PDB file of C-alpha atoms in Angstrom:
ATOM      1  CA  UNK A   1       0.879   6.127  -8.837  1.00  0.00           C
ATOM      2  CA  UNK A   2      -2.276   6.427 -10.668  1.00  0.00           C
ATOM      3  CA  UNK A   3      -3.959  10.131  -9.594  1.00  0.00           C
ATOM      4  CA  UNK A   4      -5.295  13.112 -11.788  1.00  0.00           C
ATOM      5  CA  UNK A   5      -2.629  14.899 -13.103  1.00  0.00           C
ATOM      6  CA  UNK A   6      -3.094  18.314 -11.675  1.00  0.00           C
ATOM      7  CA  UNK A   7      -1.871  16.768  -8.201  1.00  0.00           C
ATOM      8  CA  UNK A   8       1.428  15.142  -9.253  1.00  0.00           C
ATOM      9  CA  UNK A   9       4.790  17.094  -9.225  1.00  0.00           C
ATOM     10  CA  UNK A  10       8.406  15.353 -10.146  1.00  0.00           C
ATOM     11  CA  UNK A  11      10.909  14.728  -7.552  1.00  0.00           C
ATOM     12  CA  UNK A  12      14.554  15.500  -8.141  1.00  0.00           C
ATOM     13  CA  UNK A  13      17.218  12.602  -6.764  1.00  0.00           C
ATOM     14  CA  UNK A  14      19.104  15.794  -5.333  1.00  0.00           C
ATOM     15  CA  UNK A  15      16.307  16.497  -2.933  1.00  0.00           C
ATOM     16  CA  UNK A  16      16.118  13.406  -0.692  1.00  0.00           C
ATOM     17  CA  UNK A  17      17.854  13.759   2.656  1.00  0.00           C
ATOM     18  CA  UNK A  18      20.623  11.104   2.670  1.00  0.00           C
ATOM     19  CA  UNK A  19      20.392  11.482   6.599  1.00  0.00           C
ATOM     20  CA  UNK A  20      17.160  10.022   6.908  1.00  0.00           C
ATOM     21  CA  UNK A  21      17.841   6.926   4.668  1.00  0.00           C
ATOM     22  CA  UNK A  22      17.122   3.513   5.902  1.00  0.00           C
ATOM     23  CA  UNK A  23      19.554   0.869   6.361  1.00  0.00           C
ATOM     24  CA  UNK A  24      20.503  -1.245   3.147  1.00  0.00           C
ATOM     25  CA  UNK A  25      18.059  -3.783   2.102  1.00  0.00           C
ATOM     26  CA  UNK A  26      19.471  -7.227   2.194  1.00  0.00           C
ATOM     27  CA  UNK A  27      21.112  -8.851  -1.001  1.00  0.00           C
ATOM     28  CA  UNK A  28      19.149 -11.271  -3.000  1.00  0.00           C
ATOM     29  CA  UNK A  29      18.721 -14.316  -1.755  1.00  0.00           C
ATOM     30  CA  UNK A  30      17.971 -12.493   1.854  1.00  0.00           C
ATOM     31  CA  UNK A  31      14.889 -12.064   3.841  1.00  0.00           C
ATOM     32  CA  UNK A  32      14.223  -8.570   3.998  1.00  0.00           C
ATOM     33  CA  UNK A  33      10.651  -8.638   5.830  1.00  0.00           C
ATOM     34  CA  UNK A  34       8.531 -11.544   7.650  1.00  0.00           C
ATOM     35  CA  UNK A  35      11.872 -12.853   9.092  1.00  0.00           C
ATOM     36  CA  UNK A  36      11.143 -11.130  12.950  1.00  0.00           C
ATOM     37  CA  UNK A  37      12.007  -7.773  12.258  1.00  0.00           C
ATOM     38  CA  UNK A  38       8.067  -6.741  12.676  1.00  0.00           C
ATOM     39  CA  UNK A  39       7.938  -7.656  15.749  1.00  0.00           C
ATOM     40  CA  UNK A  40      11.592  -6.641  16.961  1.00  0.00           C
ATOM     41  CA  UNK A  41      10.273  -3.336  15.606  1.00  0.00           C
ATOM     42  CA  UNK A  42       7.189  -3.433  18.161  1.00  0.00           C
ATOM     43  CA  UNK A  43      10.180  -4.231  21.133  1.00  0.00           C
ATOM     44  CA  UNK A  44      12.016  -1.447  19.546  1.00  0.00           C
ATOM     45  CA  UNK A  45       9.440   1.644  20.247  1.00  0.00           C
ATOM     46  CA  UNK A  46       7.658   0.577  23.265  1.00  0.00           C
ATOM     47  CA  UNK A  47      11.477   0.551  24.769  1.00  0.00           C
ATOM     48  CA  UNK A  48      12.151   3.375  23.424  1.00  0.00           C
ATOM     49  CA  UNK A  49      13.106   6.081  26.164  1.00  0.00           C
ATOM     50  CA  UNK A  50      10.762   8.670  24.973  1.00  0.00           C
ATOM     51  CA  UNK A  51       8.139   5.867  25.026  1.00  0.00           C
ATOM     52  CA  UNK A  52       5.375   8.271  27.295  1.00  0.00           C
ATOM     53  CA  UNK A  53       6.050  11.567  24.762  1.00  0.00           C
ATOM     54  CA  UNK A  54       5.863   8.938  21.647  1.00  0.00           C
ATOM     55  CA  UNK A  55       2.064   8.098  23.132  1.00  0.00           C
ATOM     56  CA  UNK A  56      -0.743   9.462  21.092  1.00  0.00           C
ATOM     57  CA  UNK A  57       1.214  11.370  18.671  1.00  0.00           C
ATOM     58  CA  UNK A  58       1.091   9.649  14.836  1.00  0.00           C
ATOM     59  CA  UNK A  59       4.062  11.899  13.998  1.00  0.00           C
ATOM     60  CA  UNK A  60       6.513  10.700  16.781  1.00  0.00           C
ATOM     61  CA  UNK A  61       5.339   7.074  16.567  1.00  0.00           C
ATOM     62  CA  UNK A  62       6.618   7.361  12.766  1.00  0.00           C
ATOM     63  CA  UNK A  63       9.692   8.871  13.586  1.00  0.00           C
ATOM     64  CA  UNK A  64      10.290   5.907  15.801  1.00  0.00           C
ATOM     65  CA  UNK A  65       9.310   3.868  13.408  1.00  0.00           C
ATOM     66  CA  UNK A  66      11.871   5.691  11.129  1.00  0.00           C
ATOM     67  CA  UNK A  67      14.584   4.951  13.550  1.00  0.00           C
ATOM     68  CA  UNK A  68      14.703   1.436  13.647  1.00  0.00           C
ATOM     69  CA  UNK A  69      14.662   1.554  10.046  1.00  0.00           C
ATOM     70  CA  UNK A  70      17.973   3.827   9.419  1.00  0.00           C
ATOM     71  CA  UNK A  71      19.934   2.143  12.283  1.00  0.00           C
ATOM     72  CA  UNK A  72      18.679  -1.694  12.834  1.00  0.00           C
ATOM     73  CA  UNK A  73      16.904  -2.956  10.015  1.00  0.00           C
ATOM     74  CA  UNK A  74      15.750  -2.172   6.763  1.00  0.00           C
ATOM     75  CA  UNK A  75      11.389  -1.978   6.304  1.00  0.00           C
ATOM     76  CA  UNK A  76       9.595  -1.774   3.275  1.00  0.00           C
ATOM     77  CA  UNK A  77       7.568   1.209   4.190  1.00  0.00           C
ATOM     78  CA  UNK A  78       6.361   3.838   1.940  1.00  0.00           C
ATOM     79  CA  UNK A  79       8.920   6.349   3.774  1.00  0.00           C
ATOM     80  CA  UNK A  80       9.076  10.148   3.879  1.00  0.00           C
ATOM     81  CA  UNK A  81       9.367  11.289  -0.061  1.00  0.00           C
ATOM     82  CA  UNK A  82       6.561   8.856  -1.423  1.00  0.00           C
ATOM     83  CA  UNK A  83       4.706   9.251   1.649  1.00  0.00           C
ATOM     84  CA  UNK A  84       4.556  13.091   1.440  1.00  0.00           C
ATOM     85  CA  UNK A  85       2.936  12.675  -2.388  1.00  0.00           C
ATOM     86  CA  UNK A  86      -0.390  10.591  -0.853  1.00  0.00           C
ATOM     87  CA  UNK A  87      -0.512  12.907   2.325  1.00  0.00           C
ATOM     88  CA  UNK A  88      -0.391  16.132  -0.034  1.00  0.00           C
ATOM     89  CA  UNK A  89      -3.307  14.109  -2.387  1.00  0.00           C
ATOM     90  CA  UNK A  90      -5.270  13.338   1.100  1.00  0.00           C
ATOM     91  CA  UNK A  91      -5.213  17.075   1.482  1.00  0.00           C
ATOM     92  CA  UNK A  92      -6.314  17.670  -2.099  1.00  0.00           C
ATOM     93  CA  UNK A  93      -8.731  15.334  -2.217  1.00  0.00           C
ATOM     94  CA  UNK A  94     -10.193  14.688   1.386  1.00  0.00           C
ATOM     95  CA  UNK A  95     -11.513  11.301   1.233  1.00  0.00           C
ATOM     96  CA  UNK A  96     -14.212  10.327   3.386  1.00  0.00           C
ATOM     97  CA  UNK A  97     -13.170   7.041   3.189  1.00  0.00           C
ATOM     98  CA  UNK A  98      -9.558   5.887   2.338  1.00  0.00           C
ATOM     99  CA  UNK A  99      -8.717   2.253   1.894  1.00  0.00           C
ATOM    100  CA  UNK A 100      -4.940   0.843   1.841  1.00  0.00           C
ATOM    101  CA  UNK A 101      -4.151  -2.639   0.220  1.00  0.00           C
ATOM    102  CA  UNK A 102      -1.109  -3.711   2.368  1.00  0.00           C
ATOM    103  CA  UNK A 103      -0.616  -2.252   5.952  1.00  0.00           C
ATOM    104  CA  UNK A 104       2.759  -3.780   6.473  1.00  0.00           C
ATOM    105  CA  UNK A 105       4.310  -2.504   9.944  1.00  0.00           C
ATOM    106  CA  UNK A 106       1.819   0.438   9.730  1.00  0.00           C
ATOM    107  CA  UNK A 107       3.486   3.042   9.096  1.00  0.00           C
ATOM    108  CA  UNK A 108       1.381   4.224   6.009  1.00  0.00           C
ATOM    109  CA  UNK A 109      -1.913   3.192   8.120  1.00  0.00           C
ATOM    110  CA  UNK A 110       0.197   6.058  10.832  1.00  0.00           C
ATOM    111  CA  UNK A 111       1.138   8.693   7.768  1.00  0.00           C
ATOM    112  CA  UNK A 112      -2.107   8.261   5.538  1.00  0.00           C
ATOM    113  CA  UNK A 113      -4.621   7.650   8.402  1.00  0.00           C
ATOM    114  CA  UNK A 114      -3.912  10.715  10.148  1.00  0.00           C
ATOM    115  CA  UNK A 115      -3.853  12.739   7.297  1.00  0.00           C
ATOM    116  CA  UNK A 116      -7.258  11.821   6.647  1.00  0.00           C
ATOM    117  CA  UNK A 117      -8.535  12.408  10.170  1.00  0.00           C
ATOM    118  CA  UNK A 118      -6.921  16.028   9.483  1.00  0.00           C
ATOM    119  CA  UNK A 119      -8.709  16.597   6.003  1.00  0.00           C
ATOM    120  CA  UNK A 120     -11.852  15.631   7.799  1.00  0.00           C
ATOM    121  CA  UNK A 121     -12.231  11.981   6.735  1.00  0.00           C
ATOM    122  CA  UNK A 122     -13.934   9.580   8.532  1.00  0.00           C
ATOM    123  CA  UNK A 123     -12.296   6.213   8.082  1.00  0.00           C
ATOM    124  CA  UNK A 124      -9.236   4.212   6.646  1.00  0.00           C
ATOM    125  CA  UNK A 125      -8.886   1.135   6.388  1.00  0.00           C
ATOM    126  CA  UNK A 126      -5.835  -0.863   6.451  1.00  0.00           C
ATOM    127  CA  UNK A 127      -6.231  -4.212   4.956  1.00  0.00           C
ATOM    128  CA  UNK A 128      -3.145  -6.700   5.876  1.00  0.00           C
ATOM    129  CA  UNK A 129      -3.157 -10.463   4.830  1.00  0.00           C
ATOM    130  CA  UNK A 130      -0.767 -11.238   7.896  1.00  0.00           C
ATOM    131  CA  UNK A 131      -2.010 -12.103  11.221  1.00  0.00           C
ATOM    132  CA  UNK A 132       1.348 -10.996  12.533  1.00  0.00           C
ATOM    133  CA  UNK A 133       1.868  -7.779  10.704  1.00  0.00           C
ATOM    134  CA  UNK A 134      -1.554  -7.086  11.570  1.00  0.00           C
ATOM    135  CA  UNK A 135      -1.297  -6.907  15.018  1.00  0.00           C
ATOM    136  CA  UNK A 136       1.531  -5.115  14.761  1.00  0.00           C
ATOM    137  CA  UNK A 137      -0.418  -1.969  13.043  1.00  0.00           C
ATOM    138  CA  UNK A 138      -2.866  -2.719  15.796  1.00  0.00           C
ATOM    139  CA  UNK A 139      -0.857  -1.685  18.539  1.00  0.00           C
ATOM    140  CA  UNK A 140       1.159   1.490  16.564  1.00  0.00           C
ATOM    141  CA  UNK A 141      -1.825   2.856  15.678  1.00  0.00           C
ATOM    142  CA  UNK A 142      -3.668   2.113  19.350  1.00  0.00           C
ATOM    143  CA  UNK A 143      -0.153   4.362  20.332  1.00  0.00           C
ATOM    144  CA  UNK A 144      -0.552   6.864  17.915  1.00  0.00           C
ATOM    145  CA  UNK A 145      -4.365   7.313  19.144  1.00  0.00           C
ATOM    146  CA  UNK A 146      -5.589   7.128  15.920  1.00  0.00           C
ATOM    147  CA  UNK A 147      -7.779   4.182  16.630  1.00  0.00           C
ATOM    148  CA  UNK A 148     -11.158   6.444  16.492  1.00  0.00           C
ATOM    149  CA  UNK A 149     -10.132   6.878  12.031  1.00  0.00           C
ATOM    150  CA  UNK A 150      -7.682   3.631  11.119  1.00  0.00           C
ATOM    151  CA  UNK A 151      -9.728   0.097  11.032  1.00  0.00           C
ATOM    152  CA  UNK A 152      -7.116  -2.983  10.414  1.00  0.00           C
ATOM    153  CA  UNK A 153      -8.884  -5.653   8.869  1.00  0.00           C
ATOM    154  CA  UNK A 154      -6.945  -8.824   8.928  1.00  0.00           C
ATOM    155  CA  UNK A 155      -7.568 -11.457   6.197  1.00  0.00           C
ATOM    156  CA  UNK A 156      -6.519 -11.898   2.441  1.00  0.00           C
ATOM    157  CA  UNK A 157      -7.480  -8.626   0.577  1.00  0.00           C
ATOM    158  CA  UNK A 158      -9.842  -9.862  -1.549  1.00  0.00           C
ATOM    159  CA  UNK A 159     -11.748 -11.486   1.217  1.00  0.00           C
ATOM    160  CA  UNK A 160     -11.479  -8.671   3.348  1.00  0.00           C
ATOM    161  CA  UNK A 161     -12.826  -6.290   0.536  1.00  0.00           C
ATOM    162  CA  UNK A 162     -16.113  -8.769   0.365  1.00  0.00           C
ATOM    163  CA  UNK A 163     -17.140  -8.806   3.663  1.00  0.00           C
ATOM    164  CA  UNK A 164     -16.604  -5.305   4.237  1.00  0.00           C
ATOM    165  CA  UNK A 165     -19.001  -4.759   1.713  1.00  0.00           C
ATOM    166  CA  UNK A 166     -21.478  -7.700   2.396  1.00  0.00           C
ATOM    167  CA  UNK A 167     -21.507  -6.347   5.694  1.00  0.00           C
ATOM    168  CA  UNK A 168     -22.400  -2.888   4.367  1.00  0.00           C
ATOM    169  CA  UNK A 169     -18.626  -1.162   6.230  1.00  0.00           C
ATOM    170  CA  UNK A 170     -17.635  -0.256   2.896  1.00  0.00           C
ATOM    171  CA  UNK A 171     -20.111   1.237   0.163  1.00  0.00           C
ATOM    172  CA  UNK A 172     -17.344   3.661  -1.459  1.00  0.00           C
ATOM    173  CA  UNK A 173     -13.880   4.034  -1.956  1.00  0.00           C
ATOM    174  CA  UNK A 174     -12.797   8.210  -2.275  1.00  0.00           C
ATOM    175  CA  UNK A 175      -9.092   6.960  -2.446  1.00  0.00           C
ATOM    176  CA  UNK A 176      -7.282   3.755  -2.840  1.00  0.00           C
ATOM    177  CA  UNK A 177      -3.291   3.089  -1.947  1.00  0.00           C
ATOM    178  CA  UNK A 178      -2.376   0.003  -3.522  1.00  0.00           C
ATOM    179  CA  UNK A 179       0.834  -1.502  -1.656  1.00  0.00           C
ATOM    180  CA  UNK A 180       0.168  -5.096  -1.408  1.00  0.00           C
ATOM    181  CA  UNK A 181       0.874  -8.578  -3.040  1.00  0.00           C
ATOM    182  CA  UNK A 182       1.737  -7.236  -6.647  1.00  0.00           C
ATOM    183  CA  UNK A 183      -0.390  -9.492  -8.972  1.00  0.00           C
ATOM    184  CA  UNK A 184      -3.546  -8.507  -7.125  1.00  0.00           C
ATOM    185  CA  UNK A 185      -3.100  -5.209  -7.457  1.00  0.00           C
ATOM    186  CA  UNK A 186      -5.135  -5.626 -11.339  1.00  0.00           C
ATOM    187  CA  UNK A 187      -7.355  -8.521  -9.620  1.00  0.00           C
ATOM    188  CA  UNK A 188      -8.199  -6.643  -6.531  1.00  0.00           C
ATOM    189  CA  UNK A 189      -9.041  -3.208  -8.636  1.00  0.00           C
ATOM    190  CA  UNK A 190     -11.702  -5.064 -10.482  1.00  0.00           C
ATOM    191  CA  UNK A 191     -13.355  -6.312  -7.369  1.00  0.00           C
ATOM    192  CA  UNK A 192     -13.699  -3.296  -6.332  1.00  0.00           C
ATOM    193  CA  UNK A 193     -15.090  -1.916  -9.564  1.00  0.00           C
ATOM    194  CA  UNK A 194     -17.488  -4.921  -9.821  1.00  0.00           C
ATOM    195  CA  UNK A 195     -18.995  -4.349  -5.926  1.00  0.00           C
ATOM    196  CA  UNK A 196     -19.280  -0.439  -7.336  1.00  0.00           C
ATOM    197  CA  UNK A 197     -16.895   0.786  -4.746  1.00  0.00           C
ATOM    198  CA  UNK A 198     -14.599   2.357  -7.134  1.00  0.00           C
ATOM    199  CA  UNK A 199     -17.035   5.208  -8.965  1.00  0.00           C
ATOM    200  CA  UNK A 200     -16.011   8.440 -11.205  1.00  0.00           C
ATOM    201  CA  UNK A 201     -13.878  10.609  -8.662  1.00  0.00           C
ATOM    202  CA  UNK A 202     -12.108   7.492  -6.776  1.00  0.00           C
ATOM    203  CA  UNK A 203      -8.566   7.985  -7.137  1.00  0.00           C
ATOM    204  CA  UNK A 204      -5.887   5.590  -7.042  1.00  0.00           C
ATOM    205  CA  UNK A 205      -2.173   5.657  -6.054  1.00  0.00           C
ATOM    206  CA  UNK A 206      -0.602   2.238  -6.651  1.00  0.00           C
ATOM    207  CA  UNK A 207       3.013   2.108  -5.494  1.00  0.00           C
ATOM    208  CA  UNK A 208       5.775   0.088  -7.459  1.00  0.00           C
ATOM    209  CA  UNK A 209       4.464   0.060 -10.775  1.00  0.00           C
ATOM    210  CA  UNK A 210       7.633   0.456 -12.223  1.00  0.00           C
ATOM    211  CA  UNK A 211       9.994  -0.680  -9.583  1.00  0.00           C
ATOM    212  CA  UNK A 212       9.909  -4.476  -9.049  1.00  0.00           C
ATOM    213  CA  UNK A 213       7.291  -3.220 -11.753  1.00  0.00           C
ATOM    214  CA  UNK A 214       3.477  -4.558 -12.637  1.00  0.00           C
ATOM    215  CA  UNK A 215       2.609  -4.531 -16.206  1.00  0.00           C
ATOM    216  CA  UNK A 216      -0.684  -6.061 -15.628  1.00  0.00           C
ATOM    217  CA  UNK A 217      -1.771  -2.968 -13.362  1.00  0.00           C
ATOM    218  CA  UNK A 218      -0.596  -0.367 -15.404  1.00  0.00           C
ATOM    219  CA  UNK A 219      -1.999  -1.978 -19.092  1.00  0.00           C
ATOM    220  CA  UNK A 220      -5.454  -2.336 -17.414  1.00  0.00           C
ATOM    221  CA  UNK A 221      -5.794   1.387 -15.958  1.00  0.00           C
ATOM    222  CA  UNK A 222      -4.498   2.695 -19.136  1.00  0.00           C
ATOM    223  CA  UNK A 223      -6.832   0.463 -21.195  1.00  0.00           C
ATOM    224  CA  UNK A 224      -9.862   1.934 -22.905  1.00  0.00           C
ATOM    225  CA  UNK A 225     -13.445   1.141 -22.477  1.00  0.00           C
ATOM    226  CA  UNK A 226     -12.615  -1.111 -25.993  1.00  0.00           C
ATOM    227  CA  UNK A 227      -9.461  -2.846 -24.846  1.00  0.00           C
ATOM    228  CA  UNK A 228     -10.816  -3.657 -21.689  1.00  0.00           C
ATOM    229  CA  UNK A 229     -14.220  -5.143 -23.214  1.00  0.00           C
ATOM    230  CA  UNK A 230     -11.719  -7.251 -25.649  1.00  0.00           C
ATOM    231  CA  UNK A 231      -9.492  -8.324 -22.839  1.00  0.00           C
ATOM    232  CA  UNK A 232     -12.264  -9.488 -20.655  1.00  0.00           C
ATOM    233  CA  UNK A 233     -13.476 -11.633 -23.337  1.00  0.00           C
ATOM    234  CA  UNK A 234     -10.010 -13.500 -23.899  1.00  0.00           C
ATOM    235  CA  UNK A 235      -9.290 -13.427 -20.212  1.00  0.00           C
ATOM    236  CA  UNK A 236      -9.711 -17.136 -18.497  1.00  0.00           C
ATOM    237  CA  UNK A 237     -11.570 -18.028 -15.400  1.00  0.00           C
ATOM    238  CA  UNK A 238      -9.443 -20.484 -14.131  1.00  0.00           C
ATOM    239  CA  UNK A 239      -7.307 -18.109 -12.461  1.00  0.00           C
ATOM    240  CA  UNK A 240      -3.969 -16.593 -12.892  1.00  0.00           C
ATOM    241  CA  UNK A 241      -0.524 -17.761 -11.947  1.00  0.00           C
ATOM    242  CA  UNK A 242       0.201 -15.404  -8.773  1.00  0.00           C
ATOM    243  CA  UNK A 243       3.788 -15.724  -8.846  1.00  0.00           C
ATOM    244  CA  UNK A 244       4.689 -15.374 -12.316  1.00  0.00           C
ATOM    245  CA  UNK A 245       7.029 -12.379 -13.407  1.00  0.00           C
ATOM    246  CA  UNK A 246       6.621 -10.592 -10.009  1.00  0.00           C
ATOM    247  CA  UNK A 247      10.428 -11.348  -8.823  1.00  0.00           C
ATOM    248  CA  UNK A 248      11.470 -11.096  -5.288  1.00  0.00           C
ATOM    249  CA  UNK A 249       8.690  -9.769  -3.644  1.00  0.00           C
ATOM    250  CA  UNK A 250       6.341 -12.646  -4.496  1.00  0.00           C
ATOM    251  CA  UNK A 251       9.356 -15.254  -4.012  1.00  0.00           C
ATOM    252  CA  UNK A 252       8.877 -14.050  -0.352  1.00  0.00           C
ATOM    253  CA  UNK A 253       5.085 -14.088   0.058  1.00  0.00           C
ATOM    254  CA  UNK A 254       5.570 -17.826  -1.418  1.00  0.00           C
ATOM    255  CA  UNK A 255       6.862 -19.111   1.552  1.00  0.00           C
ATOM    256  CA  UNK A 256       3.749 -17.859   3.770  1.00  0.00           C
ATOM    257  CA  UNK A 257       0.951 -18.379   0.838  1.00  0.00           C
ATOM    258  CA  UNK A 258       1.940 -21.232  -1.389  1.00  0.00           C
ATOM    259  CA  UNK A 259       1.408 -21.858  -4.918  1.00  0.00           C
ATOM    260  CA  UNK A 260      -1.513 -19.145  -5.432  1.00  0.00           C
ATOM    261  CA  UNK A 261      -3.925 -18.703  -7.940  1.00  0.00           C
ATOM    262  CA  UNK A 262      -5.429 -15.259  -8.517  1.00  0.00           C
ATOM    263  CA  UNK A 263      -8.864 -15.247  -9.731  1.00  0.00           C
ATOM    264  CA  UNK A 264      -9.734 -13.800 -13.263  1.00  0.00           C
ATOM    265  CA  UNK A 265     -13.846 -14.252 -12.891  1.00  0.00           C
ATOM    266  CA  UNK A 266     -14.429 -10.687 -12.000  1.00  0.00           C
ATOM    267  CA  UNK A 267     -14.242  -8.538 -14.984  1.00  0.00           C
ATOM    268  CA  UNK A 268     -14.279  -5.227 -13.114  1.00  0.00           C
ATOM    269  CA  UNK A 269     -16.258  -2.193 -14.997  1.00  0.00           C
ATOM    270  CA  UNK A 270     -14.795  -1.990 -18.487  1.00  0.00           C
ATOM    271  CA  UNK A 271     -17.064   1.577 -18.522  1.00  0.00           C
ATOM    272  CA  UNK A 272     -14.592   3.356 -16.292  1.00  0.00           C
ATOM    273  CA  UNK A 273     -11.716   5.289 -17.107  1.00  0.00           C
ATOM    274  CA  UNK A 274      -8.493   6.035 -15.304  1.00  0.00           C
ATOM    275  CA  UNK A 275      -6.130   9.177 -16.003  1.00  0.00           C
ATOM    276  CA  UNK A 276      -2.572   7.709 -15.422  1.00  0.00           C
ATOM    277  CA  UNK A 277       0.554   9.569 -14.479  1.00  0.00           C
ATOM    278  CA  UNK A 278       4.282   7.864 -13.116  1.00  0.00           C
ATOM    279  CA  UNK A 279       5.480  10.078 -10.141  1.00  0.00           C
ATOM    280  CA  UNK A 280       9.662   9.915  -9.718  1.00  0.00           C
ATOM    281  CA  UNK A 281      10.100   9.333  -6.461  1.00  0.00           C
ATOM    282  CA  UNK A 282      12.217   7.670  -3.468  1.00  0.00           C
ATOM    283  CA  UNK A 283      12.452   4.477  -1.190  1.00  0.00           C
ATOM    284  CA  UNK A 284      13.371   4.953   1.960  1.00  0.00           C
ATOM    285  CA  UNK A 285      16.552   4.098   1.235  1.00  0.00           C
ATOM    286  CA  UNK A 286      17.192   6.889  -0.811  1.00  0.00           C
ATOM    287  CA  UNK A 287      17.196   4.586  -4.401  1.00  0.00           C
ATOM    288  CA  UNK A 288      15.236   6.776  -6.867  1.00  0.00           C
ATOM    289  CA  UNK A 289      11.814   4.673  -8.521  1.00  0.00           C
ATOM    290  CA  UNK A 290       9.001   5.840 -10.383  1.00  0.00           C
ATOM    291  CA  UNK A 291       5.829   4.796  -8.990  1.00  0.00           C
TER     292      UNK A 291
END
């Protein structure tokens, strides 16, 4: 994760709980989201017998959340270790405004969008590209009573991130969770520099830079105001091949998105720059990643 460095601390593998790790993810070659599970999850905690002490209470809607994911089925949420790092930066840094590439099931929209409404923030925005997984966060966070702070905006990111700003919803970014579809995490941050959301102080924690990994990201935010200028001028503006070198992740996305084409016409701000730091960390699972 990209955030100043007086806010990051390592995390020993000997720390994580093994009792609160999620189920296995499935082999390669297996679905392991988009396949039903999202909305078996929804089934799962509005049956859940505690269903009326679950209501309006982020913390217990999470921990349901949790459940289904370390005895039914494995979910690619941000989970309790990596989690805790962006709640403790909320604290730190008490965005006013807190935007997340990538709401999934929710559950960082839950985590991150509480924590802000504690630090004294007034919105967060969840950004999913999936109708399905959209409504989904919808209805958690409409549980969890946090629907006064978390907005889900439905809609491909960069899309989203354009009319929130033609329409004058979003002016500034204080923090930024990237968590999305991984070759527009680099595409997507220089949007955002180009509409002037991202300004000295916005801080950004990207998840999985290392782990399936995203070169692109990581070269551009530790670029300087020179490299970037000479990479802009020998980028093209035909667009990008959004599948290529990405792995699993993007094999899955493939089958809901097609053959995609990221565009390379926005040149971000080559003026600002970004102190990087890797954070060791944990998936859910308990498999150790720096991000």
């Amino acid at each position: 994760m990209d955030l100043p460095s007086s806010t990051i601390e390592s995390v020993e593998r000997s720390r994580f709980d093994q009792s609160k790790a999620y189920v296995a993810q499935e082999p390669q070659g297996q679905a392991f989201f988009d396949d039903g599970r999202e909305v078996d999850l929804l089934h799962f905690v509005y049956g859940h017998p505690s269903i009326e002490d679950i209501r309006g209470s982020p913390s217990r809607v999470l921990k349901a959340i949790d459940e289904y994911g370390r005895t039914k089925k494995y979910l690619m949420n941000v989970g309790d270790d990596k989690g805790k790092i962006v709640s403790d930066l909320i604290a730190d840094v008490k965005p006013k405004v807190m935007v997340e590439l990538g709401g999934y099931v929710g559950y960082s929209a839950l985590l991150f969008g509480d924590a802000v409404r504690q630090a004294g923030g007034k919105r967060y925005y969840s950004l999913e590209r999936n109708p399905e997984f959209g409504a989904v966060i919808m209805s958690l966070v409409d549980l969890a009573g946090l629907s006064d702070v978390v907005k889900v905006v439905i809609g491909s990111s960069a899309d989203s991130i354009k009319r929130l700003h033609a329409q004058g919803d979003l002016e500034s970014i204080d923090l930024m969770f990237l968590d999305h579809y991984k070759p527009a995490y680099t595409t997507d941050l220089k949007l955002c520099e180009h509409l002037g959301l991202i300004k000295p102080g916005t801080v950004l924690a990207a998840d999985n830079v290392i782990k399936p990994g995203n070169p692109p990201y990581l070269e551009y935010v530790r670029s300087s105001v020179e490299e970037k200028r000479k990479n802009a001028e020998k980028e093209q503006t035909n667009g990008i091949d959004a599948q290529s070198g990405f792995g699993r992740n993007t094999d899955m996305y493939k089958k809901r998105v097609g053959d995609e084409k990221l565009s390379t016409e926005v040149k971000g701000n080559a003026n600002l720059v970004y102190e990087s730091k890797l954070v060791n960390s944990f998936e859910p699972t308990g498999d150790s990643v720096r991000t």
